[in-house]
PDB file of N, CA, C and O in Angstrom:
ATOM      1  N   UNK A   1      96.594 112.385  94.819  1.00 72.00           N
ATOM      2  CA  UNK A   1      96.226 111.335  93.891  1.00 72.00           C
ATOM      3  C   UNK A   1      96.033 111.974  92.521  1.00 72.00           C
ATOM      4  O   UNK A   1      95.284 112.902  92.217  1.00 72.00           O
ATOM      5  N   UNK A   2      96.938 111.220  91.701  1.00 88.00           N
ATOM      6  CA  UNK A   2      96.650 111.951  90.182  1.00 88.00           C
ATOM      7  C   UNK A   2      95.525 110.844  89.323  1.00 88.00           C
ATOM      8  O   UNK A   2      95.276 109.652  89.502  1.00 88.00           O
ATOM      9  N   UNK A   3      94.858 112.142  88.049  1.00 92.00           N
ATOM     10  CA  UNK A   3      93.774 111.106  87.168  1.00 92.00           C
ATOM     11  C   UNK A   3      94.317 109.947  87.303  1.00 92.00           C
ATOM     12  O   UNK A   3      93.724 109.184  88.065  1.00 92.00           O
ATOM     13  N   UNK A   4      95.692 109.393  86.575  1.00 94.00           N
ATOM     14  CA  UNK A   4      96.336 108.437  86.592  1.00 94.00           C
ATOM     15  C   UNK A   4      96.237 107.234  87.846  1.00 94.00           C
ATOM     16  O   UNK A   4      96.122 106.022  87.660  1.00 94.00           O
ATOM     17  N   UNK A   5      96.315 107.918  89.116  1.00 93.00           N
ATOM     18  CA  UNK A   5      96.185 107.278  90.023  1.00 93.00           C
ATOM     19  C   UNK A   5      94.593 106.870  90.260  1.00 93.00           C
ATOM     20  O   UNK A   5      94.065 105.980  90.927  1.00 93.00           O
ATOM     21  N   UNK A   6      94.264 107.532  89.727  1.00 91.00           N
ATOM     22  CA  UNK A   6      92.203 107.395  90.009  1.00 91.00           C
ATOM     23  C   UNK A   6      91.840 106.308  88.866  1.00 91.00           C
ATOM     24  O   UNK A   6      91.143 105.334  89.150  1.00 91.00           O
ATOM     25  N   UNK A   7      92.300 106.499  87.673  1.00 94.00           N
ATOM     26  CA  UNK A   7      92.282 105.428  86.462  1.00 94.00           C
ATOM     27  C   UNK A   7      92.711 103.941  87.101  1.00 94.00           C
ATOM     28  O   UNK A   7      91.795 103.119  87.085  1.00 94.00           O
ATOM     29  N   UNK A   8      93.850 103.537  87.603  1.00 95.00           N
ATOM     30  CA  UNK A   8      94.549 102.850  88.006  1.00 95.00           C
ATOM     31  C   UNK A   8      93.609 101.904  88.925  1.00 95.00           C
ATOM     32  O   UNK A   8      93.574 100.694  88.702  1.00 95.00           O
ATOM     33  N   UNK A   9      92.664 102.634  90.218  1.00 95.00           N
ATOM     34  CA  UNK A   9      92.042 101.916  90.828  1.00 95.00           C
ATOM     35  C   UNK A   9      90.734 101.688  90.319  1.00 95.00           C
ATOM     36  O   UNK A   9      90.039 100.854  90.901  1.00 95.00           O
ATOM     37  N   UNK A  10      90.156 102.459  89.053  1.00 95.00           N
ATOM     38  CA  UNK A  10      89.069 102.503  88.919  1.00 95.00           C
ATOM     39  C   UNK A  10      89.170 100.612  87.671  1.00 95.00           C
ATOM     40  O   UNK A  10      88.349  99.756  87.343  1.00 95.00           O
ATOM     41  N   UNK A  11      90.471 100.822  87.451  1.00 96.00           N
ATOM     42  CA  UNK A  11      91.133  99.761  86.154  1.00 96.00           C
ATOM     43  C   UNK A  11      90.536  98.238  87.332  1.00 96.00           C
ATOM     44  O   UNK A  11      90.005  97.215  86.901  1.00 96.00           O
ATOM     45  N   UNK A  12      90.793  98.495  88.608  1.00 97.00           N
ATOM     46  CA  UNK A  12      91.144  97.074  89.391  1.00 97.00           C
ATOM     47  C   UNK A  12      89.932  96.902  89.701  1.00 97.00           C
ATOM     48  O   UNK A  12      89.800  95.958  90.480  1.00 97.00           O
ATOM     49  N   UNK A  13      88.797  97.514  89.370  1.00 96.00           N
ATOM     50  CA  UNK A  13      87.495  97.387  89.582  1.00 96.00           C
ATOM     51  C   UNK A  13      86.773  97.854  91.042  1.00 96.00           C
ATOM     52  O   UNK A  13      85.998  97.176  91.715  1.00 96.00           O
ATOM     53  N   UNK A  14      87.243  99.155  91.309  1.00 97.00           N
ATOM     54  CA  UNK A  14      86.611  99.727  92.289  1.00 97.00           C
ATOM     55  C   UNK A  14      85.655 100.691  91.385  1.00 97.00           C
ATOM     56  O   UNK A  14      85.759 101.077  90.221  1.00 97.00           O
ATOM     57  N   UNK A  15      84.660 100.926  92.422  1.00 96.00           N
ATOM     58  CA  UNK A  15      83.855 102.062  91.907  1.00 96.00           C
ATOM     59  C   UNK A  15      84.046 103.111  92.165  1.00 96.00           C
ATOM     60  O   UNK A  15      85.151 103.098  92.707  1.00 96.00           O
ATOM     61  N   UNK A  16      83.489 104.626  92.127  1.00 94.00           N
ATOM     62  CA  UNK A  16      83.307 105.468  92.402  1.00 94.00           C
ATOM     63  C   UNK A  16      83.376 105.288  93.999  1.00 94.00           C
ATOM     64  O   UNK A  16      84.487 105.427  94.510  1.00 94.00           O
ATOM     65  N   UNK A  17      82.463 105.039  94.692  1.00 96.00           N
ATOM     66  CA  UNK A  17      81.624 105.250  95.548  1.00 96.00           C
ATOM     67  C   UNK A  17      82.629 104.104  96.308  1.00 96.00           C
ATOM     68  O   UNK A  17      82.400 104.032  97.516  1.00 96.00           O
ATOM     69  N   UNK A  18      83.356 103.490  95.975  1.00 96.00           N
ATOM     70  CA  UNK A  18      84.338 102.366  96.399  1.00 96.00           C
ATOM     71  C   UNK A  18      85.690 103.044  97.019  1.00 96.00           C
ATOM     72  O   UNK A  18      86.347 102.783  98.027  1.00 96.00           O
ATOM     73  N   UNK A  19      85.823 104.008  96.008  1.00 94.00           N
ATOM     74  CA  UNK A  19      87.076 105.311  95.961  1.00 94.00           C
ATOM     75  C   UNK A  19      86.913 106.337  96.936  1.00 94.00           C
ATOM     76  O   UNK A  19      87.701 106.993  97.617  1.00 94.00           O
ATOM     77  N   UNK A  20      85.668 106.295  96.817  1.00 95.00           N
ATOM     78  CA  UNK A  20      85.291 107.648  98.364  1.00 95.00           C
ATOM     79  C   UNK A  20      85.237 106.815  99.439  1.00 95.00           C
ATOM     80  O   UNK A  20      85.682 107.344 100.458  1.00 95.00           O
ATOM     81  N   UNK A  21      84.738 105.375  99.610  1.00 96.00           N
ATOM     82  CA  UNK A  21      85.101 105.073 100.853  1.00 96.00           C
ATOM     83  C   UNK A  21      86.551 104.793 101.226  1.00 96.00           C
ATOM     84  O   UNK A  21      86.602 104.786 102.455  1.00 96.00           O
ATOM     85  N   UNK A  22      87.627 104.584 100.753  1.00 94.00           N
ATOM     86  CA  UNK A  22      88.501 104.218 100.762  1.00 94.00           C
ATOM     87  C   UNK A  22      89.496 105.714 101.449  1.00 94.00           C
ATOM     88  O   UNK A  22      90.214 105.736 102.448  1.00 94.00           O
ATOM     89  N   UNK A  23      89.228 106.659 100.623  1.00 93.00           N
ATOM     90  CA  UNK A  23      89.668 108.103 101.054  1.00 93.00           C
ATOM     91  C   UNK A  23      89.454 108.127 102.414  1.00 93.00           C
ATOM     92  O   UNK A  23      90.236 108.071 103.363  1.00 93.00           O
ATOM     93  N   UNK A  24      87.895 108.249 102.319  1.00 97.00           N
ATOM     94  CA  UNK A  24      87.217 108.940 103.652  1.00 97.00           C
ATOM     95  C   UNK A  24      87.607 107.710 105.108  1.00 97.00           C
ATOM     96  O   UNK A  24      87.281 107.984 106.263  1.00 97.00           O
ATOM     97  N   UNK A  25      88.211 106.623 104.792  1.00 97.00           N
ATOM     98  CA  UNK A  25      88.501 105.683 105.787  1.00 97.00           C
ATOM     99  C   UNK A  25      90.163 105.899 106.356  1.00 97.00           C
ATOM    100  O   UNK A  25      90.555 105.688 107.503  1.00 97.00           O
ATOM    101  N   UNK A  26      91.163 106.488 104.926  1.00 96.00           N
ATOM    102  CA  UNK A  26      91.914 106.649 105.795  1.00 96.00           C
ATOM    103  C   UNK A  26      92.287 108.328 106.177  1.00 96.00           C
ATOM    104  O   UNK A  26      93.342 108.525 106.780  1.00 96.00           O
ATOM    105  N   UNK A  27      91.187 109.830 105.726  1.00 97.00           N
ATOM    106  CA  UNK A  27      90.916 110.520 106.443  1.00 97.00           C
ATOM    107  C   UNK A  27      90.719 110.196 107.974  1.00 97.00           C
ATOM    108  O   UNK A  27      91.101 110.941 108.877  1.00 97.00           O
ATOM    109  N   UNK A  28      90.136 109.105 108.133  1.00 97.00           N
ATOM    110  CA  UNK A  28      89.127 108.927 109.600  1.00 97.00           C
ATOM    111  C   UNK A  28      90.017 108.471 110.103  1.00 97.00           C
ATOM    112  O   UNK A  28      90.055 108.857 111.272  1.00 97.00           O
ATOM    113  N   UNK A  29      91.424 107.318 109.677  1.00 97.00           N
ATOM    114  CA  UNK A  29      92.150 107.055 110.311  1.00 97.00           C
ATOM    115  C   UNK A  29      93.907 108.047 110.672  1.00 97.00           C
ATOM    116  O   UNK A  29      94.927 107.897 111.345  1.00 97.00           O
ATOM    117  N   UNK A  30      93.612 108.530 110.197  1.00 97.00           N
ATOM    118  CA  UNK A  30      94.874 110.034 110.313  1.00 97.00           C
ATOM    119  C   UNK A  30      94.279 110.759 111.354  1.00 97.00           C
ATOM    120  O   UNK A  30      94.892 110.973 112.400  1.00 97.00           O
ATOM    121  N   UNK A  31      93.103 111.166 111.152  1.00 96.00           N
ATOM    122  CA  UNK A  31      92.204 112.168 112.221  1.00 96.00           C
ATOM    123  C   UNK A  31      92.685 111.888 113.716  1.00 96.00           C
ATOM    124  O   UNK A  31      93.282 112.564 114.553  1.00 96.00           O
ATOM    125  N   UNK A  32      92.002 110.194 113.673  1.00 96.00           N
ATOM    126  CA  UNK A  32      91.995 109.176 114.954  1.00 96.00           C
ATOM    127  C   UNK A  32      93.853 109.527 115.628  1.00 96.00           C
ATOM    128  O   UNK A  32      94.195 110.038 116.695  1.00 96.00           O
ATOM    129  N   UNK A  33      94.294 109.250 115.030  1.00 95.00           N
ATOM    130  CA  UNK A  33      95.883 109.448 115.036  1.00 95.00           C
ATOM    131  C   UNK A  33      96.255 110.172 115.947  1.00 95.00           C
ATOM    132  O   UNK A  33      96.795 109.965 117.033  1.00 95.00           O
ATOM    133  N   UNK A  34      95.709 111.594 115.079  1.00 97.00           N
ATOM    134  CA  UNK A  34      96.191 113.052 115.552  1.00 97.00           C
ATOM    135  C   UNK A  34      95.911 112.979 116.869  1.00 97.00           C
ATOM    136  O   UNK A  34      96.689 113.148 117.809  1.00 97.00           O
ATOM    137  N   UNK A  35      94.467 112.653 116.898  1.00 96.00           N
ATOM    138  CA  UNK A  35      93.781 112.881 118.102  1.00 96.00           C
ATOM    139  C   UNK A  35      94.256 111.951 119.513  1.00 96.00           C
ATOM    140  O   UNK A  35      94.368 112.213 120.710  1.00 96.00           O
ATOM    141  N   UNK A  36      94.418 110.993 118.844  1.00 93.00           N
ATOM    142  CA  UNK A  36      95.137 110.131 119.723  1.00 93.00           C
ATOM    143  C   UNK A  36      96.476 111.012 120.558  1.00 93.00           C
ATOM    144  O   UNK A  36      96.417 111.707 121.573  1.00 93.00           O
ATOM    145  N   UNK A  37      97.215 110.795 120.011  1.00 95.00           N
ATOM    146  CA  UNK A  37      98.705 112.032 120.038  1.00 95.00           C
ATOM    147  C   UNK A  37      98.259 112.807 120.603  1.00 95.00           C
ATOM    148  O   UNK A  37      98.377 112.444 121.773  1.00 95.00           O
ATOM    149  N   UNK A  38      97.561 114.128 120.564  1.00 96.00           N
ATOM    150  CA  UNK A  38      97.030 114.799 121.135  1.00 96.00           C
ATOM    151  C   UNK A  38      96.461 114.392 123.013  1.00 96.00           C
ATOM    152  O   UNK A  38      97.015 114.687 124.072  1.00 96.00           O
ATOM    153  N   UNK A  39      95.737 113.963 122.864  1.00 95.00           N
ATOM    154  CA  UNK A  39      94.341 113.100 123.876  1.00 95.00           C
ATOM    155  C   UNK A  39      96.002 112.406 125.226  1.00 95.00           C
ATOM    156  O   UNK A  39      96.328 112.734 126.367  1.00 95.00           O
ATOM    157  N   UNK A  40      96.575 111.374 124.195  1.00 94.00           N
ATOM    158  CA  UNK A  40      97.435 110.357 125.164  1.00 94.00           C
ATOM    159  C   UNK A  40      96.467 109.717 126.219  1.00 94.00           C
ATOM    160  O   UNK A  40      96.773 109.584 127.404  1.00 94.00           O
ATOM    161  N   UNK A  41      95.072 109.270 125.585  1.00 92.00           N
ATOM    162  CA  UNK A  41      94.149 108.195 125.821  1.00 92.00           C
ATOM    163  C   UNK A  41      94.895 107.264 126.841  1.00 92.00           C
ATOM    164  O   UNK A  41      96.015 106.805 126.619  1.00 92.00           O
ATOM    165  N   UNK A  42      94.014 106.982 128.217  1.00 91.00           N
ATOM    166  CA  UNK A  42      94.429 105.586 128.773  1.00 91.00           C
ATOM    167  C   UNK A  42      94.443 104.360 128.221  1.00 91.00           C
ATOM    168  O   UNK A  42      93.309 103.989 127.917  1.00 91.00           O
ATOM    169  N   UNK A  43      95.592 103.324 127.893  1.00 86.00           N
ATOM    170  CA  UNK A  43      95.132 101.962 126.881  1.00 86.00           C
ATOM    171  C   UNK A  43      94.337 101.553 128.548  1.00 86.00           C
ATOM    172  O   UNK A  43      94.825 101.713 129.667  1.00 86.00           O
ATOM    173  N   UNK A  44      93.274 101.114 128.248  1.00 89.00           N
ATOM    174  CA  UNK A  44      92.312  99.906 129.027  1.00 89.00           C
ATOM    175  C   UNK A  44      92.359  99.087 128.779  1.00 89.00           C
ATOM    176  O   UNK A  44      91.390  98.428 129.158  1.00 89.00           O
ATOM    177  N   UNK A  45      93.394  98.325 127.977  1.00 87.00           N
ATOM    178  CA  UNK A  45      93.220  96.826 127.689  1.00 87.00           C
ATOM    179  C   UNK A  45      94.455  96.088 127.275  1.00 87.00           C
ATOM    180  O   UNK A  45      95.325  96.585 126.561  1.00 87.00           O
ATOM    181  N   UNK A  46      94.484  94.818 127.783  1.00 89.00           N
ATOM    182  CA  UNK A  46      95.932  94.168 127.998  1.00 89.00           C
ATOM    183  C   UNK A  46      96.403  94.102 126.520  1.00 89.00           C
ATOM    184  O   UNK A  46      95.595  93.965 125.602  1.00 89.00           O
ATOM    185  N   UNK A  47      98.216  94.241 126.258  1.00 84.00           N
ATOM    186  CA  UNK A  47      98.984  94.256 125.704  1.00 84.00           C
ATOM    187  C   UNK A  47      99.029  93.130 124.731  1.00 84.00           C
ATOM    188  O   UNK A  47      99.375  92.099 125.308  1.00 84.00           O
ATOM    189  N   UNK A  48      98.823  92.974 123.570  1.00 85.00           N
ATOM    190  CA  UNK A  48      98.968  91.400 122.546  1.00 85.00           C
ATOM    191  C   UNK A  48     100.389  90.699 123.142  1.00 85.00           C
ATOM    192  O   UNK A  48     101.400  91.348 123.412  1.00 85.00           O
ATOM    193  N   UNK A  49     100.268  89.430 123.269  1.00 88.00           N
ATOM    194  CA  UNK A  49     101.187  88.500 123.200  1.00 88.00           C
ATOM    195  C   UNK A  49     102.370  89.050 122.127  1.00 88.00           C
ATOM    196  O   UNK A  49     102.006  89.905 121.319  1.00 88.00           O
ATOM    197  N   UNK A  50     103.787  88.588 122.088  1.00 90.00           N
ATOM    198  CA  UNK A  50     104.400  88.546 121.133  1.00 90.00           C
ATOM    199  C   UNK A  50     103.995  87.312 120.252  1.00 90.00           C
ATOM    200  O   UNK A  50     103.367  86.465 120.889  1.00 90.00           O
ATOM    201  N   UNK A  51     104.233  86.996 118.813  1.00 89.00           N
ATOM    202  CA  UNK A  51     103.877  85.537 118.056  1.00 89.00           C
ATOM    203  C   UNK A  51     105.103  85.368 118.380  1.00 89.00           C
ATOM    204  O   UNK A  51     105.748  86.211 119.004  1.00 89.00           O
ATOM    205  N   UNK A  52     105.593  84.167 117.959  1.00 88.00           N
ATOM    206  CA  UNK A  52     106.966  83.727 117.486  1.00 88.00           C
ATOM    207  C   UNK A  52     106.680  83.154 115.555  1.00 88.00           C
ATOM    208  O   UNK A  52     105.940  82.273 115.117  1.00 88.00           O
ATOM    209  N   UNK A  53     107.409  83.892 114.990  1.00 87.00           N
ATOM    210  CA  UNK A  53     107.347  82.950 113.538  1.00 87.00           C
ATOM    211  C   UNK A  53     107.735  81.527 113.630  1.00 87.00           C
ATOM    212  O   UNK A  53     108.473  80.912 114.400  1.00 87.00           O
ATOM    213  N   UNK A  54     107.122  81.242 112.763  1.00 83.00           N
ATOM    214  CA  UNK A  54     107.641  79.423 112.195  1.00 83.00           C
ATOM    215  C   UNK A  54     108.495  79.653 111.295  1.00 83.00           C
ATOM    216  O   UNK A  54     108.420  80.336 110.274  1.00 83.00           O
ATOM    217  N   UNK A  55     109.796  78.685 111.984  1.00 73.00           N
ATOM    218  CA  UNK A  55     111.065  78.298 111.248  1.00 73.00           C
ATOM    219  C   UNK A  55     110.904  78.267 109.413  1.00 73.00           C
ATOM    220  O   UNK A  55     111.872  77.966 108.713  1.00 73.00           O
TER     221      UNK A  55
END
């Protein structure tokens, strides 16, 4: 992320402290990832329906 890029969100009215959660959420979700991949966790829980879109 460049200043530019930090200006940019700070422009759309995030805060500071808005910006670190945002990081640190998708740190936590890359982590989860890895680990996942890694792990190859049992799914315990039934599969979503497919939707169908509207015409």
């Amino acid at each position: 992320m460049s200043n530019a890029d930090l200006e940019t969100v700070k422009a759309a009215g995030f805060t500071n402290g808005e910006v670190i959660e945002i990081v640190a959420n998708v740190a936590l979700n890359v982590f989860t990832n890895y680990f996942n991949n890694v792990a190859e966790p049992d799914i315990d829980f039934p599969r979503a329906q497919t939707v169908k879109r509207a015409a």
